[in-house]
PDB file of C-alpha atoms in Angstrom:
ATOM      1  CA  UNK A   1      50.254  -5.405 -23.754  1.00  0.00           C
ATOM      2  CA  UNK A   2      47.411  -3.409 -25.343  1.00  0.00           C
ATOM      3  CA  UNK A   3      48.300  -0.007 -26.798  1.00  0.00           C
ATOM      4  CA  UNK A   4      47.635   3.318 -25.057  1.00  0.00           C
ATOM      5  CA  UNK A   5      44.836   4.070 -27.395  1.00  0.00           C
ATOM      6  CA  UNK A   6      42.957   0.692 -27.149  1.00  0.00           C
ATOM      7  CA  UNK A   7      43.758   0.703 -23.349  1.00  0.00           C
ATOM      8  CA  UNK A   8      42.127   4.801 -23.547  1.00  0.00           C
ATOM      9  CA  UNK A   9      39.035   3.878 -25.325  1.00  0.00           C
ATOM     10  CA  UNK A  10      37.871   0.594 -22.955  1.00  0.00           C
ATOM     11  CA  UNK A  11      38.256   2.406 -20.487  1.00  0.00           C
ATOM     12  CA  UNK A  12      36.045   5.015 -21.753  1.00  0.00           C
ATOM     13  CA  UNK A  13      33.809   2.491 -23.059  1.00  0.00           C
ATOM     14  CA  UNK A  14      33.446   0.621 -19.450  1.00  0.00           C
ATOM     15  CA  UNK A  15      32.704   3.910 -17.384  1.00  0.00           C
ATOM     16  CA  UNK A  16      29.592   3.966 -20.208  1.00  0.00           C
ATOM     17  CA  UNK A  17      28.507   1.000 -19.948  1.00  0.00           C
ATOM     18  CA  UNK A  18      28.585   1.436 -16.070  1.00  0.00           C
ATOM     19  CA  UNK A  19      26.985   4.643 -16.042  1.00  0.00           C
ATOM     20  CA  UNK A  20      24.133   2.799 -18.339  1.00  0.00           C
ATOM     21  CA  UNK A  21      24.196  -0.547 -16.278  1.00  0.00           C
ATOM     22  CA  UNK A  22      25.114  -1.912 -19.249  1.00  0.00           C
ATOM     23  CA  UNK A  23      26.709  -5.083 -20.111  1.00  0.00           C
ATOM     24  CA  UNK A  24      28.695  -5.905 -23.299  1.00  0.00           C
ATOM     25  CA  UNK A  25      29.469  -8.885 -25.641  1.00  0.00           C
ATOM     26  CA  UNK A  26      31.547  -9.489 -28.621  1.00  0.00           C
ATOM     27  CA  UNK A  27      30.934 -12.085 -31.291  1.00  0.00           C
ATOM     28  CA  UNK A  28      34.395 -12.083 -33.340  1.00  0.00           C
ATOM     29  CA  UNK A  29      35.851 -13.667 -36.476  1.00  0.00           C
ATOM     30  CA  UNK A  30      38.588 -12.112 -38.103  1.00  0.00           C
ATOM     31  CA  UNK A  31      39.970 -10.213 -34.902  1.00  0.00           C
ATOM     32  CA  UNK A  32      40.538 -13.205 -33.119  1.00  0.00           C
ATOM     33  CA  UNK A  33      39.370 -12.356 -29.841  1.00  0.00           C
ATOM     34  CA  UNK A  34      40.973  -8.878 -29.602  1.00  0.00           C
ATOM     35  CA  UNK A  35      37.936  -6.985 -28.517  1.00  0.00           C
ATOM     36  CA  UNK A  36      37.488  -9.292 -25.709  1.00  0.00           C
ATOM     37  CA  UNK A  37      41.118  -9.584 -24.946  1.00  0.00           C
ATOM     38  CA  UNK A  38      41.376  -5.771 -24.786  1.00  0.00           C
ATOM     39  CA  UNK A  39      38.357  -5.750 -22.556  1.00  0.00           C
ATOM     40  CA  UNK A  40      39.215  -8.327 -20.111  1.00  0.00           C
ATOM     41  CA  UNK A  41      42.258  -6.925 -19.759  1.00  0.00           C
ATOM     42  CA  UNK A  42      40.742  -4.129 -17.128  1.00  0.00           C
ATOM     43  CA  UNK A  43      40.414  -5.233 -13.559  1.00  0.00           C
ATOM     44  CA  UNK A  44      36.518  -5.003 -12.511  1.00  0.00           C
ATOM     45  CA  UNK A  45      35.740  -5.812 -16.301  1.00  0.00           C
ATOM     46  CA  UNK A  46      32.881  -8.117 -14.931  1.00  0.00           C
ATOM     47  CA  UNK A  47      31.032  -5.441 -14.003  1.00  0.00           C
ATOM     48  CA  UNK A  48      30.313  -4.607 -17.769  1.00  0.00           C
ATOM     49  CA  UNK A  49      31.787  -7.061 -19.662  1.00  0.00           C
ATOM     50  CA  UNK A  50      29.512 -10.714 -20.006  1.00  0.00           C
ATOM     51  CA  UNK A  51      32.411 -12.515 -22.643  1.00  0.00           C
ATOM     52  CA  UNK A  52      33.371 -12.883 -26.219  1.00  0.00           C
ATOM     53  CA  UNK A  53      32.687 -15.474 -28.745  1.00  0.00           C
ATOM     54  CA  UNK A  54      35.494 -16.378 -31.508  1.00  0.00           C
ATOM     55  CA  UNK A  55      34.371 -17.983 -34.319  1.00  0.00           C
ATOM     56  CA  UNK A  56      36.229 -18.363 -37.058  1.00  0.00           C
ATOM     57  CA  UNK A  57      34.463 -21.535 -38.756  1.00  0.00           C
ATOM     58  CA  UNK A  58      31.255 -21.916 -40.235  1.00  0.00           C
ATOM     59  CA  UNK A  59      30.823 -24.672 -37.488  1.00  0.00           C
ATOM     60  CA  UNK A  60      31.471 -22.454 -34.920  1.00  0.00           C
ATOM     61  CA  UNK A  61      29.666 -19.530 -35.362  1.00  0.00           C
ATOM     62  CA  UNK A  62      26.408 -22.197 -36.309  1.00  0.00           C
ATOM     63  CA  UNK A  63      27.149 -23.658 -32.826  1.00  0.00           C
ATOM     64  CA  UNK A  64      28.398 -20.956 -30.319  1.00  0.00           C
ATOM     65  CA  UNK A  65      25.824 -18.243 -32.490  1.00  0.00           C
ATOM     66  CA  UNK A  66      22.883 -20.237 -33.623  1.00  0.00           C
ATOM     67  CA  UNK A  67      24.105 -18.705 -37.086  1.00  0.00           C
ATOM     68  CA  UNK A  68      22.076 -20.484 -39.543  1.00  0.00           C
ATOM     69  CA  UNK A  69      24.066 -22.799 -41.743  1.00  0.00           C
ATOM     70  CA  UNK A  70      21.913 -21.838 -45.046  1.00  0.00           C
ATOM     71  CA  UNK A  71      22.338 -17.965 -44.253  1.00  0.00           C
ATOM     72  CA  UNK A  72      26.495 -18.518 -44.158  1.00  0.00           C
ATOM     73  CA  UNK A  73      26.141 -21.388 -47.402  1.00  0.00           C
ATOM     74  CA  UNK A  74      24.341 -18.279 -49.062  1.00  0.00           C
ATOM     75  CA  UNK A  75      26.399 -15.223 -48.125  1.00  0.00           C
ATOM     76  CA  UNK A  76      29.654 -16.504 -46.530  1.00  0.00           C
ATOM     77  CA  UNK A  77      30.731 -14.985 -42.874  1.00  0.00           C
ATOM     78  CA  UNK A  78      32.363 -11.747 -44.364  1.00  0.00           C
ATOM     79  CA  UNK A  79      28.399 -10.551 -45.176  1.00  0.00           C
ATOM     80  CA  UNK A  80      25.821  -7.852 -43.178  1.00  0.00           C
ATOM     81  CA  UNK A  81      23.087 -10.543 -43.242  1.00  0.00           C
ATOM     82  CA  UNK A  82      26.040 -13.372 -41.187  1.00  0.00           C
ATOM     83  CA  UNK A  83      27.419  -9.968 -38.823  1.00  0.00           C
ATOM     84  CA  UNK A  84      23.909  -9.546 -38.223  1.00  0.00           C
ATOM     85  CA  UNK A  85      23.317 -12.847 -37.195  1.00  0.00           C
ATOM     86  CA  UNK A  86      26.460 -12.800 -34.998  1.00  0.00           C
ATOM     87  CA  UNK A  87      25.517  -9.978 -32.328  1.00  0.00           C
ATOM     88  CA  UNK A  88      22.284 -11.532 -32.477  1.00  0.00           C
ATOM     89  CA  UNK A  89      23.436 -14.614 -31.331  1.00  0.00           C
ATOM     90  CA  UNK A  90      25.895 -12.929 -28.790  1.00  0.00           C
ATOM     91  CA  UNK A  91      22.670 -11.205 -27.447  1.00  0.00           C
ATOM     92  CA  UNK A  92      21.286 -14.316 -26.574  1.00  0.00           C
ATOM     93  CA  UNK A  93      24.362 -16.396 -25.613  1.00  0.00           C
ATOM     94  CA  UNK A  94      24.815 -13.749 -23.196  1.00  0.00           C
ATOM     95  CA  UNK A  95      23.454 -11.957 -20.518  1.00  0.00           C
ATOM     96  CA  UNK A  96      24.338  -8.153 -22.367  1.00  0.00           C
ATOM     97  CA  UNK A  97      22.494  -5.478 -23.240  1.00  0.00           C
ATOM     98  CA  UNK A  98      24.401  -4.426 -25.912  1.00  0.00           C
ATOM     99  CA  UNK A  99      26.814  -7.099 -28.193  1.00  0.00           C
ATOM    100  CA  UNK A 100      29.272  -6.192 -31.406  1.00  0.00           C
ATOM    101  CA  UNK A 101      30.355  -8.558 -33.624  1.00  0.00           C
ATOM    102  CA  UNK A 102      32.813  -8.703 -36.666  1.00  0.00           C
ATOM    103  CA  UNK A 103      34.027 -10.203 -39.512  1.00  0.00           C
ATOM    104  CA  UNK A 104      36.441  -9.914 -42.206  1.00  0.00           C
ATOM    105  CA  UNK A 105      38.646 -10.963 -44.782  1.00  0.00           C
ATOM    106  CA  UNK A 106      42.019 -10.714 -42.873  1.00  0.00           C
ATOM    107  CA  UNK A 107      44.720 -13.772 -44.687  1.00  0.00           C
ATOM    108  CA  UNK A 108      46.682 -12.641 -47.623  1.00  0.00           C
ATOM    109  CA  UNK A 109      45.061 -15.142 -49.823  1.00  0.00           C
ATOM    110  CA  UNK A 110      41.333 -15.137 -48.341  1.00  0.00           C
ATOM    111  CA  UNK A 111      39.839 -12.511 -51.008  1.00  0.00           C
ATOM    112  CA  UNK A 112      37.637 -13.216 -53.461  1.00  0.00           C
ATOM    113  CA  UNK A 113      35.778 -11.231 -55.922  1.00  0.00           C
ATOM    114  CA  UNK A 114      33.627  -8.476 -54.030  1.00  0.00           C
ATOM    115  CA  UNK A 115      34.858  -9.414 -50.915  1.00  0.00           C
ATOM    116  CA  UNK A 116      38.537  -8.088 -51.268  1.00  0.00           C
ATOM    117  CA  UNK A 117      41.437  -8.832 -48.496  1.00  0.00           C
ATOM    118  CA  UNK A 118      40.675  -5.641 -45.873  1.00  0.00           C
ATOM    119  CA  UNK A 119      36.760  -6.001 -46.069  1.00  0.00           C
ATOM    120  CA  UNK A 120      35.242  -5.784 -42.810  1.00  0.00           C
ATOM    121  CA  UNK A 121      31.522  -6.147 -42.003  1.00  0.00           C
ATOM    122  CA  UNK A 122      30.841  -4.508 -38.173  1.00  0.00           C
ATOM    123  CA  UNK A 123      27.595  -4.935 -36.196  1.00  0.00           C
ATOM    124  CA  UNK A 124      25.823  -3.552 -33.450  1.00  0.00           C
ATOM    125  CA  UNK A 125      23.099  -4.451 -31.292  1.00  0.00           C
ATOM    126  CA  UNK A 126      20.698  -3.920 -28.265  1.00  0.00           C
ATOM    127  CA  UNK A 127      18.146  -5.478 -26.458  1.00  0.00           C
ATOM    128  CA  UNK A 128      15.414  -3.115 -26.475  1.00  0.00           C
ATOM    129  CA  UNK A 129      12.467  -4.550 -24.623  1.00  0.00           C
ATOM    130  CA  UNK A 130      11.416  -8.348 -26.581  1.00  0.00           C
ATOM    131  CA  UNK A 131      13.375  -7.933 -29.530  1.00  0.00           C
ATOM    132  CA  UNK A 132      16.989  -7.000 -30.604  1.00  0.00           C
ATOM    133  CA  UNK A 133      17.574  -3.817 -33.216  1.00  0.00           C
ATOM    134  CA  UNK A 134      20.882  -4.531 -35.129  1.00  0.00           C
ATOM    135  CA  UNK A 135      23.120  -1.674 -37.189  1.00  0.00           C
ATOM    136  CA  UNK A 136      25.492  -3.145 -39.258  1.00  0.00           C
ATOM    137  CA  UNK A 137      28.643  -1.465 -41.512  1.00  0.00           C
ATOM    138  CA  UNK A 138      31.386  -2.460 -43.352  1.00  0.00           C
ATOM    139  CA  UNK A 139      34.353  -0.913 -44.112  1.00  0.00           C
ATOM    140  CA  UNK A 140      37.539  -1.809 -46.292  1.00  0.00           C
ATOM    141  CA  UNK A 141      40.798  -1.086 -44.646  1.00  0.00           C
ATOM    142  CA  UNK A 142      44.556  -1.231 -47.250  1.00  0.00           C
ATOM    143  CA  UNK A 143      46.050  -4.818 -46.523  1.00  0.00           C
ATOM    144  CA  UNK A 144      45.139  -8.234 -44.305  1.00  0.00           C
ATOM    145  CA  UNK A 145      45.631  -8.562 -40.564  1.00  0.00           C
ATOM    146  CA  UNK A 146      48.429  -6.514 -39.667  1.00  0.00           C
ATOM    147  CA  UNK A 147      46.886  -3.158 -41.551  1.00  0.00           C
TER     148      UNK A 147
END
């Protein structure tokens, strides 16, 4: 059972993405399919939801993403240039207009230097006519998983 807050803001998000005629994937790492958990979770969510990806191996997100082996060998999952590479792969897994993907350093032992447990890498993308345009944040939240 999803909280009131999560449950609060997919629903807001799905009456958006309907107004828009919109659909939305998720390319996920460190949340574990969460996002697409929390937005399956609402009856009619086929209307604007086209699926999640969880990839939490390099494997993986080269085979479910297209993510290119030498970009994660270079920069490791928990970067903007692999997050990047994510939505754009969700993008054209997928059917949506607009994709999210994320990636972090969640296990208590997983940090390394730079890339501290609590480092998360978010991105965002569209379709917008041949090509895809692709925002991408990070942000470093107090603890692993749980915080």
């Amino acid at each position: 059972m999803q909280s009131p807050s999560v449950e609060a803001s997919v629903l807001t998000l799905s009456s958006q993405l309907r107004k828009r005629g919109w659909r939305l994937s998720c390319a996920e790492s460190c949340t574990g399919g969460l996002i697409a958990a929390a937005c399956t979770s609402l009856a009619g969510s086929s209307d604007w939801f086209d699926g999640g990806y969880v990839s939490y191996s390099y494997a993986a997100k080269e085979a479910m993403l297209g993510v290119d082996a030498a970009l994660l060998a270079q920069h490791g999952a928990v970067s903007e240039p692999v997050v990047r590479a994510m939505v754009q792969g969700a993008l054209q897994a997928s059917q949506a207009d607009v994709a999210v993907a994320v990636s972090g350093i969640a296990g208590p032992g997983g940090g390394s230097p730079g890339k501290p447990v609590g480092l998360v890498w978010f991105a965002w993308g569209w379709r917008q006519g041949a090509s895809v345009q692709v925002i991408a944040a990070h942000q470093q939240f107090d603890g692993d998983r749980t915080a």
